[in-house]
XYZ file of C-alpha atoms in Angstrom:
586
model
C -0.014 -0.001 -0.005
C 1.389 3.408 -1.003
C 1.293 6.366 1.362
C -1.143 9.278 1.319
C -0.778 12.152 -1.183
C -0.759 15.716 0.166
C -0.815 18.680 -2.187
C -0.805 22.257 -0.973
C -2.248 25.035 -3.173
C -3.609 28.521 -2.705
C -7.289 28.567 -1.768
C -8.868 30.476 -4.660
C -10.842 30.001 -7.872
C -7.780 28.524 -9.574
C -7.602 25.459 -7.321
C -8.271 22.978 -10.154
C -5.588 24.414 -12.451
C -3.136 24.751 -9.535
C -3.629 21.095 -8.594
C -3.357 19.958 -12.214
C -0.131 21.896 -12.610
C 1.470 20.538 -9.407
C 0.458 16.951 -10.330
C 1.355 17.082 -14.017
C 4.254 14.644 -13.572
C 2.021 11.835 -12.267
C -1.202 10.736 -13.951
C -1.895 8.344 -11.046
C -1.685 11.080 -8.384
C -3.683 13.505 -10.460
C -6.440 10.917 -10.893
C -6.563 10.155 -7.134
C -6.820 13.855 -6.255
C -9.091 15.054 -9.057
C -11.401 12.036 -9.650
C -11.576 10.183 -6.336
C -12.826 11.083 -2.817
C -10.429 13.379 -0.938
C -10.037 15.103 2.388
C -8.933 18.709 2.610
C -7.753 21.275 5.147
C -8.222 24.996 4.489
C -6.236 27.309 6.792
C -4.687 30.683 7.313
C -2.387 31.935 10.020
C -2.054 35.094 12.068
C 1.226 36.188 13.546
C 1.173 36.485 17.322
C 3.648 37.855 19.828
C 5.180 34.450 20.554
C 3.707 32.123 17.896
C 1.356 31.921 14.931
C -2.305 31.076 15.464
C -4.555 29.378 12.951
C -8.130 29.278 11.736
C -8.873 25.948 10.059
C -11.624 24.223 8.150
C -11.619 20.447 7.585
C -13.762 18.693 4.991
C -14.146 15.759 2.579
C -15.562 15.609 -0.914
C -16.041 13.477 -4.032
C -15.105 16.435 -6.255
C -12.485 18.830 -4.907
C -12.906 21.364 -7.726
C -16.664 21.744 -7.408
C -16.561 21.711 -3.601
C -13.966 24.495 -3.475
C -16.056 26.718 -5.742
C -19.069 26.118 -3.476
C -17.008 27.255 -0.492
C -15.812 30.347 -2.338
C -19.060 31.413 -4.015
C -22.065 29.944 -2.174
C -21.134 29.297 1.437
C -20.071 32.923 2.274
C -23.693 34.061 1.690
C -24.919 31.842 4.526
C -22.023 31.449 6.960
C -19.705 34.017 8.485
C -16.767 31.590 8.772
C -16.753 31.030 5.016
C -17.183 34.758 4.383
C -14.139 35.416 6.530
C -12.061 32.781 4.712
C -13.101 34.175 1.338
C -11.885 37.654 2.246
C -8.515 36.826 3.850
C -5.294 36.853 1.853
C -2.878 33.919 1.780
C -5.373 31.193 2.663
C -3.912 27.796 1.870
C -5.527 24.469 1.042
C -4.120 20.976 1.642
C -5.765 18.302 -0.492
C -5.307 14.711 0.663
C -5.689 11.606 -1.448
C -4.986 7.880 -1.123
C -5.390 4.892 -3.397
C -7.790 3.201 -0.934
C -9.965 6.250 -0.190
C -13.718 5.684 -0.380
C -16.544 7.748 1.074
C -16.512 6.032 4.476
C -12.740 6.214 4.837
C -12.568 9.896 3.912
C -15.310 10.627 6.477
C -13.310 8.784 9.125
C -10.105 10.658 8.185
C -12.026 13.953 8.332
C -13.280 13.111 11.809
C -9.767 12.166 13.000
C -8.329 15.399 11.588
C -11.000 17.272 13.545
C -10.101 15.336 16.687
C -6.394 16.155 16.373
C -6.641 19.730 15.143
C -9.123 20.630 17.901
C -6.387 19.628 20.358
C -3.604 21.758 18.813
C -2.730 24.819 20.871
C -2.018 26.965 17.790
C -5.534 26.327 16.359
C -7.805 28.968 17.799
C -10.792 28.374 15.491
C -11.809 25.084 13.902
C -14.766 25.127 11.529
C -17.024 22.213 10.642
C -20.600 21.285 11.310
C -20.591 17.550 11.838
C -18.982 14.549 13.493
C -18.537 11.749 10.980
C -17.081 8.752 12.786
C -17.964 5.630 10.791
C -18.655 2.013 11.794
C -17.098 -0.935 10.014
C -16.586 -0.773 6.242
C -14.371 -2.398 3.614
C -11.148 -0.495 4.390
C -11.878 0.429 8.008
C -8.997 -1.711 9.309
C -6.556 0.467 7.362
C -7.662 3.808 8.796
C -5.277 3.971 11.741
C -2.165 3.221 9.678
C -3.194 5.584 6.875
C -3.886 8.400 9.322
C -0.575 7.993 11.166
C 1.314 8.153 7.864
C -0.746 11.162 6.803
C -0.142 13.045 10.060
C 3.592 12.432 9.871
C 3.582 13.822 6.364
C 1.630 16.894 7.478
C 3.989 17.356 10.436
C 6.952 17.558 8.079
C 5.168 20.359 6.178
C 4.074 22.394 9.201
C 5.081 21.396 12.746
C 3.170 24.288 14.286
C -0.177 23.351 12.796
C 0.469 19.582 12.856
C 2.557 18.785 15.985
C 3.759 15.260 16.710
C 0.837 12.875 17.156
C 2.110 11.837 20.581
C 2.088 15.449 21.865
C -1.555 15.842 20.899
C -2.704 12.583 22.495
C -1.473 13.612 25.966
C -3.600 16.774 26.145
C -6.650 17.007 28.370
C -8.568 18.696 25.561
C -7.872 15.699 23.302
C -9.256 13.299 25.897
C -12.460 15.340 26.219
C -12.903 16.004 22.484
C -16.310 15.360 20.882
C -14.617 13.796 17.837
C -13.554 10.485 19.419
C -15.020 7.410 17.809
C -17.646 6.174 20.204
C -17.880 2.610 21.456
C -21.033 0.690 20.637
C -22.253 1.321 24.191
C -21.591 5.077 23.918
C -23.120 5.302 20.460
C -26.337 3.506 21.474
C -26.542 5.696 24.601
C -26.114 8.899 22.567
C -28.836 7.836 20.148
C -31.218 7.073 23.025
C -30.506 10.417 24.642
C -30.992 12.396 21.404
C -34.337 10.652 20.841
C -35.421 11.556 24.362
C -34.365 15.189 23.911
C -36.221 15.432 20.623
C -39.373 13.965 22.172
C -39.230 16.309 25.180
C -38.749 19.415 23.012
C -41.557 18.485 20.621
C -43.991 17.904 23.478
C -42.718 21.037 25.243
C -41.977 19.009 28.347
C -40.135 20.653 31.195
C -37.734 19.411 33.843
C -37.061 16.090 32.104
C -34.114 14.347 33.774
C -31.850 12.004 31.784
C -29.601 10.188 34.232
C -26.339 8.751 32.894
C -24.342 6.711 35.411
C -21.030 4.940 35.178
C -17.873 4.463 37.219
C -14.483 6.066 36.624
C -13.172 5.369 33.140
C -16.489 4.316 31.614
C -16.430 7.003 28.897
C -18.891 9.444 30.416
C -16.923 12.622 29.505
C -16.546 11.689 25.827
C -20.263 10.863 25.628
C -21.200 14.220 27.183
C -18.820 16.203 24.954
C -20.175 14.417 21.883
C -23.767 15.213 22.918
C -22.968 18.887 23.493
C -21.346 19.194 20.088
C -24.200 17.378 18.357
C -26.893 19.501 20.073
C -24.992 22.736 19.380
C -24.560 22.006 15.680
C -28.083 20.712 14.958
C -29.753 22.609 12.149
C -33.181 23.532 13.508
C -35.807 26.131 12.608
C -35.330 27.819 15.971
C -31.921 28.290 17.557
C -31.532 25.909 20.501
C -30.330 27.148 23.848
C -27.919 24.531 25.234
C -25.633 24.803 28.232
C -22.797 22.641 29.565
C -22.127 22.984 33.292
C -19.477 21.514 35.605
C -18.457 22.262 39.187
C -14.786 21.367 38.586
C -12.327 24.167 37.806
C -9.855 22.080 35.789
C -12.535 20.365 33.686
C -14.323 23.695 33.151
C -11.218 25.171 31.504
C -11.051 22.213 29.092
C -14.732 22.493 28.083
C -14.516 26.260 27.642
C -11.512 25.882 25.336
C -13.302 23.220 23.223
C -16.455 25.337 22.955
C -14.670 28.519 21.869
C -12.349 26.701 19.468
C -15.243 24.896 17.749
C -17.451 27.990 17.639
C -20.089 26.442 19.925
C -20.048 29.496 22.155
C -18.442 32.885 22.440
C -15.957 33.625 25.135
C -17.717 34.779 28.266
C -21.316 34.073 27.176
C -21.824 31.544 29.971
C -22.862 28.632 27.765
C -20.076 26.653 29.423
C -19.920 27.615 33.080
C -20.468 26.589 36.666
C -23.975 25.675 37.892
C -24.177 28.577 40.342
C -23.483 31.130 37.608
C -26.164 29.566 35.419
C -28.742 29.426 38.225
C -28.087 33.043 39.261
C -28.418 34.331 35.671
C -31.465 32.313 34.507
C -35.078 32.392 35.633
C -37.453 29.410 35.857
C -39.894 31.598 33.912
C -37.733 31.364 30.764
C -36.428 27.768 30.596
C -33.572 26.895 28.233
C -33.720 23.815 26.028
C -30.989 21.471 27.264
C -28.541 21.539 30.177
C -25.735 18.997 30.247
C -23.982 18.506 33.598
C -20.661 16.727 33.784
C -19.498 15.373 37.133
C -23.057 15.856 38.476
C -21.943 14.161 41.697
C -20.170 17.507 42.357
C -23.442 19.488 42.319
C -24.157 21.172 45.653
C -27.002 19.860 47.755
C -26.934 22.748 50.200
C -26.417 26.515 50.105
C -22.866 27.835 49.825
C -21.313 31.241 49.099
C -23.157 32.828 46.170
C -25.538 29.866 45.841
C -28.564 30.464 48.062
C -30.619 27.433 47.035
C -30.857 23.993 48.618
C -30.110 21.685 45.698
C -28.463 22.719 42.416
C -29.928 19.838 40.403
C -33.472 20.691 41.523
C -32.861 24.326 40.549
C -31.483 23.307 37.150
C -34.558 21.154 36.464
C -36.718 24.230 37.017
C -34.746 26.161 34.390
C -34.618 23.688 31.465
C -36.770 21.459 29.366
C -34.165 18.664 29.573
C -31.318 18.148 32.006
C -28.749 15.438 31.191
C -26.551 14.545 34.160
C -23.401 12.399 34.196
C -23.244 10.787 37.657
C -20.894 8.551 39.605
C -21.833 8.161 43.273
C -18.286 7.006 44.012
C -16.894 10.402 43.053
C -18.842 12.544 45.515
C -16.126 14.123 47.594
C -17.561 16.814 49.922
C -20.440 17.182 52.340
C -21.920 19.998 50.260
C -22.269 17.475 47.384
C -23.582 14.679 49.565
C -26.954 13.191 48.600
C -29.249 11.574 51.088
C -30.004 8.091 49.797
C -33.751 8.721 49.593
C -33.248 11.853 47.453
C -30.905 10.188 44.985
C -32.979 7.018 44.795
C -36.112 9.066 44.073
C -34.478 10.980 41.171
C -32.838 7.889 39.755
C -36.020 5.828 39.959
C -38.008 8.667 38.370
C -35.586 8.676 35.434
C -35.761 4.881 35.240
C -39.578 4.856 35.092
C -39.438 7.183 32.093
C -36.742 5.031 30.445
C -34.305 7.901 30.995
C -31.679 5.909 32.914
C -28.541 5.298 30.865
C -25.886 2.972 32.329
C -22.298 2.813 31.053
C -20.682 -0.416 32.216
C -17.436 -0.667 30.270
C -14.267 0.435 32.134
C -11.887 1.982 29.598
C -9.323 3.944 31.620
C -7.208 1.319 33.397
C -5.639 -0.906 30.736
C -5.730 -3.762 33.181
C -7.292 -7.183 33.766
C -10.671 -7.151 35.525
C -8.994 -8.806 38.528
C -6.657 -5.817 38.902
C -9.540 -3.337 38.712
C -11.460 -5.450 41.237
C -8.446 -5.484 43.638
C -8.536 -1.673 43.750
C -12.300 -1.570 44.223
C -12.205 -4.206 46.934
C -9.518 -2.317 48.834
C -11.472 0.948 48.723
C -15.072 -0.186 49.288
C -14.975 -3.729 50.702
C -12.121 -2.616 52.970
C -10.250 -5.841 52.169
C -6.685 -6.457 51.034
C -6.340 -9.627 48.962
C -3.486 -11.036 46.913
C -2.229 -8.566 44.296
C -2.989 -10.193 40.920
C -0.380 -10.597 38.198
C -1.772 -8.657 35.292
C -1.702 -10.354 31.903
C -2.017 -6.978 30.110
C 1.117 -5.674 31.833
C -0.618 -3.144 34.119
C 2.127 -2.163 36.602
C 0.602 -2.268 40.111
C 3.432 -1.980 42.603
C 3.867 -1.167 46.285
C 6.799 1.182 46.943
C 8.996 1.066 50.022
C 9.250 4.867 50.495
C 7.972 8.160 49.062
C 11.433 8.672 47.546
C 11.127 5.382 45.688
C 7.621 6.282 44.563
C 8.854 9.603 43.170
C 11.807 7.888 41.439
C 9.442 5.377 39.830
C 7.216 8.135 38.507
C 10.239 10.044 37.171
C 11.149 6.965 35.078
C 8.034 7.738 33.048
C 8.572 11.437 32.318
C 11.057 11.258 29.498
C 10.055 13.165 26.363
C 9.882 9.858 24.494
C 7.488 8.218 26.956
C 5.304 11.307 27.364
C 5.005 11.486 23.579
C 4.081 7.840 23.300
C 1.907 7.294 26.409
C 1.093 10.546 28.192
C 1.838 12.190 31.522
C 2.691 10.634 34.896
C 2.322 12.418 38.246
C 2.349 11.977 42.036
C -0.955 12.236 43.947
C -1.926 12.034 47.615
C -4.941 11.836 49.896
C -5.721 15.237 51.412
C -3.938 14.491 54.705
C -1.526 17.433 54.787
C -2.487 21.011 55.515
C -3.307 23.310 52.605
C -5.047 26.676 52.679
C -5.656 28.349 49.336
C -4.279 31.897 48.886
C -2.484 31.751 52.216
C 1.134 30.923 53.103
C 2.157 28.517 55.872
C 2.905 30.188 59.184
C 5.994 28.030 59.813
C 8.121 29.961 57.358
C 7.822 27.479 54.475
C 7.169 28.991 51.061
C 4.636 26.336 50.104
C 2.102 23.984 51.655
C 3.802 20.606 51.431
C 3.192 16.904 51.527
C 5.814 15.919 54.076
C 6.932 12.387 55.136
C 10.113 12.243 57.203
C 12.858 14.082 55.288
C 10.887 13.935 52.003
C 8.581 16.768 51.040
C 6.958 18.126 47.919
C 4.653 21.114 47.313
C 0.933 20.597 47.082
C -0.717 21.144 43.691
C -0.554 24.613 42.050
C 1.900 25.919 44.646
C 5.182 26.322 42.782
C 5.956 29.826 41.525
C 5.770 30.482 37.792
C 7.185 33.222 35.619
C 4.806 35.470 33.662
C 5.602 33.474 30.515
C 4.930 30.151 32.298
C 1.606 31.480 33.617
C 0.633 32.574 30.116
C 1.591 29.211 28.629
C -0.173 27.289 31.397
C -3.365 29.337 31.406
C -5.497 26.874 29.485
C -3.744 23.699 30.747
C -5.017 21.360 33.408
C -2.802 20.766 36.458
C -1.124 17.600 35.160
C -0.318 19.205 31.800
C 1.717 22.006 33.350
C 5.424 21.033 33.214
C 6.331 22.208 36.760
C 3.753 19.911 38.347
C 6.139 16.942 38.107
C 7.623 18.613 41.238
C 4.223 18.837 42.979
C 1.727 16.376 44.494
C -1.806 16.456 43.096
C -5.073 15.948 44.984
C -8.588 14.909 44.017
C -9.369 18.590 43.397
C -6.893 18.841 40.504
C -6.887 15.316 39.077
C -10.564 14.279 39.208
C -11.889 13.687 35.690
C -8.427 13.334 34.124
C -6.203 10.428 33.070
C -2.543 9.782 33.753
C -0.136 7.334 32.177
C 1.251 6.198 35.570
C 0.079 7.532 38.916
C 2.093 7.442 42.125
C -0.367 7.599 45.026
C 0.672 8.435 48.580
C -2.009 7.087 50.896
C -1.868 9.366 53.937
C -2.666 8.609 57.571
C -6.453 8.948 57.084
C -6.397 5.430 55.593
C -5.321 2.749 58.048
C -5.224 -1.046 58.385
C -6.535 -2.513 61.636
C -7.676 -6.027 62.551
C -7.454 -7.221 58.940
C -9.531 -4.380 57.450
C -9.087 -0.915 55.862
C -10.528 1.874 57.986
C -10.883 5.583 57.292
C -9.831 8.038 60.009
C -11.331 11.536 59.662
C -9.142 12.815 62.494
C -6.085 12.354 60.301
C -7.527 14.169 57.262
C -7.173 17.849 56.353
C -10.032 17.617 53.879
C -12.447 19.768 55.862
C -15.103 19.564 53.145
C -15.208 15.767 53.582
C -14.955 15.417 57.349
C -17.307 18.116 58.597
C -20.829 17.144 59.635
C -23.572 17.121 57.054
C -26.879 18.812 57.900
C -29.834 16.833 56.524
C -33.203 18.180 55.387
C -34.688 17.449 58.823
C -31.885 19.609 60.291
C -30.216 16.674 61.998
C -26.450 16.276 61.532
C -24.605 13.151 60.456
C -21.015 12.187 59.767
C -20.397 11.014 56.187
C -16.587 11.167 56.222
C -16.258 7.347 56.045
C -18.004 7.347 52.667
C -16.382 10.500 51.287
C -12.805 9.525 52.260
C -13.351 6.195 50.480
C -14.457 8.097 47.372
C -11.348 10.275 47.625
C -9.126 7.184 47.636
C -11.078 5.686 44.728
C -10.556 8.784 42.551
C -6.799 8.726 43.194
C -6.275 4.990 42.640
C -8.149 4.910 39.327
C -6.235 7.638 37.435
C -3.358 5.567 35.994
C -3.975 4.000 32.579
C -0.868 1.801 32.527
C 0.296 1.656 36.101
C -0.248 2.507 39.759
C 2.446 2.893 42.419
C 1.389 3.037 46.088
C 3.061 4.104 49.273
C 1.088 4.140 52.566
C 2.009 6.300 55.535
C 0.210 4.100 58.066
C 2.764 1.481 59.233
C 0.292 -1.407 59.469
C -1.188 -0.684 56.026
C 2.256 -0.284 54.459
C 3.470 -3.503 56.069
C 0.471 -5.477 54.763
C 0.804 -4.028 51.274
C 4.530 -4.878 51.174
C 3.756 -8.405 52.336
C 1.287 -8.796 49.431
C 3.844 -7.333 47.007
C 6.438 -9.844 48.196
C 3.994 -12.729 47.753
C 3.184 -11.488 44.253
C 6.890 -11.298 43.360
C 7.441 -14.928 44.438
C 4.419 -16.312 42.533
């Protein structure tokens, strides 16, 4: 099989003659470009202070000449993005052909180009109106190889617009992109949800709840992102009002960048925001069409700061025709997010009765045997420590003898080569060391630290950055910022994100006594998890045991290829090392 053909020409009315001229030495190439299906990338660049930025359009066609003339002559009358491209000088066009291209394959390549280019820092605007991921077809098994060869070729032409494939794949925005190919489970779920939304809007229903549940790594974020893109690009008689909300600062930055880059929203219009902002700026008297809530287990169930209500989900249901929530009860982390069982059961059962309960069962984050995943779950929730399984897929689950060894193990996975191939690795810890935001320690230290004996590292987002570093890191999640290899992350910065390898320090709030894991609130500095929860009847209960288990679950399920553990509690560490030794001698 020959490689892809890439021809660059000026984007104007002379595209056909320009292509014919550049391909005049090869009848075969000219035929593949001019007479067969092709993909194309139209782009222009603006010079910035430190680097160029790009506006890009990606498409596919059966006739590149006719399609280009449509873009130049017809599309500008109806769409501002095409009008802008038609009036800018020095717009370039890359036309891509291959001997095995057919309609389905070019659609798949188009979708993959959208996935990658939407994750490129230099691309500030990416224009398209559809997501075209295909199912199986005659040449579908060749797509991955063809695309990798194509991207390498594009990278040689323009490294700024087409960075190394491995650099793109590590980005948080890539992992949350709406252009990922959906699994069968995700695809069926999306179709069900879209049918439900359509039905609710036609019948002018109000406060319809669609409840999507799944554990960490089940593909909830990709499904939500895909739904938001699909709803935002639907061509309807009346413009739909759709909102994406999340109570997680790091994830919010990612969604806002995606929305602005893809033209789904304008910067600052609140279409992608926090629930409190939405509730305070919208009235129940004027309901929007659809609200999508990621990490809905982080919604507040009591008043706090600028939120004066009692339950954010209830308030959202009053302000929308349809509310789609992505929920994982094992990722509720604070008392202000805590749901009384009766409340959650009532909402879940209500959704179930209306056939609005969507369950995602496939675990896709940890590239591990089911036995390995079950070992982690059993430790966290069954409070049991069993034999550490040998993983046939090569998942590296290892107990470390000290925090220094844990750090050294993580640093083995931070070479440029490994980051490019597999992604980022970082240290994490349970919230068992003091940290007060926007305040310095009173012991003279410059940072709040995770400290064990002579070893200490700054808590997340503590290390000082230059103005240039701050500017470069502005849109990056915690793990993506280069200096964070010298910090320790918490649930508040890593929840919702993947790592290649994670090194987890289990602090003194997790202990091992009488053959069981126990959670000790007295040893935790996570005040939001250990304070009493006031119930609707005004009684107070302690829910720290449940919330500290969830905290540990979030930390232990971040690593895709490996998990390294060190426990501060002597009995827990001793038991874990014993199990590690038994595993090594198997």
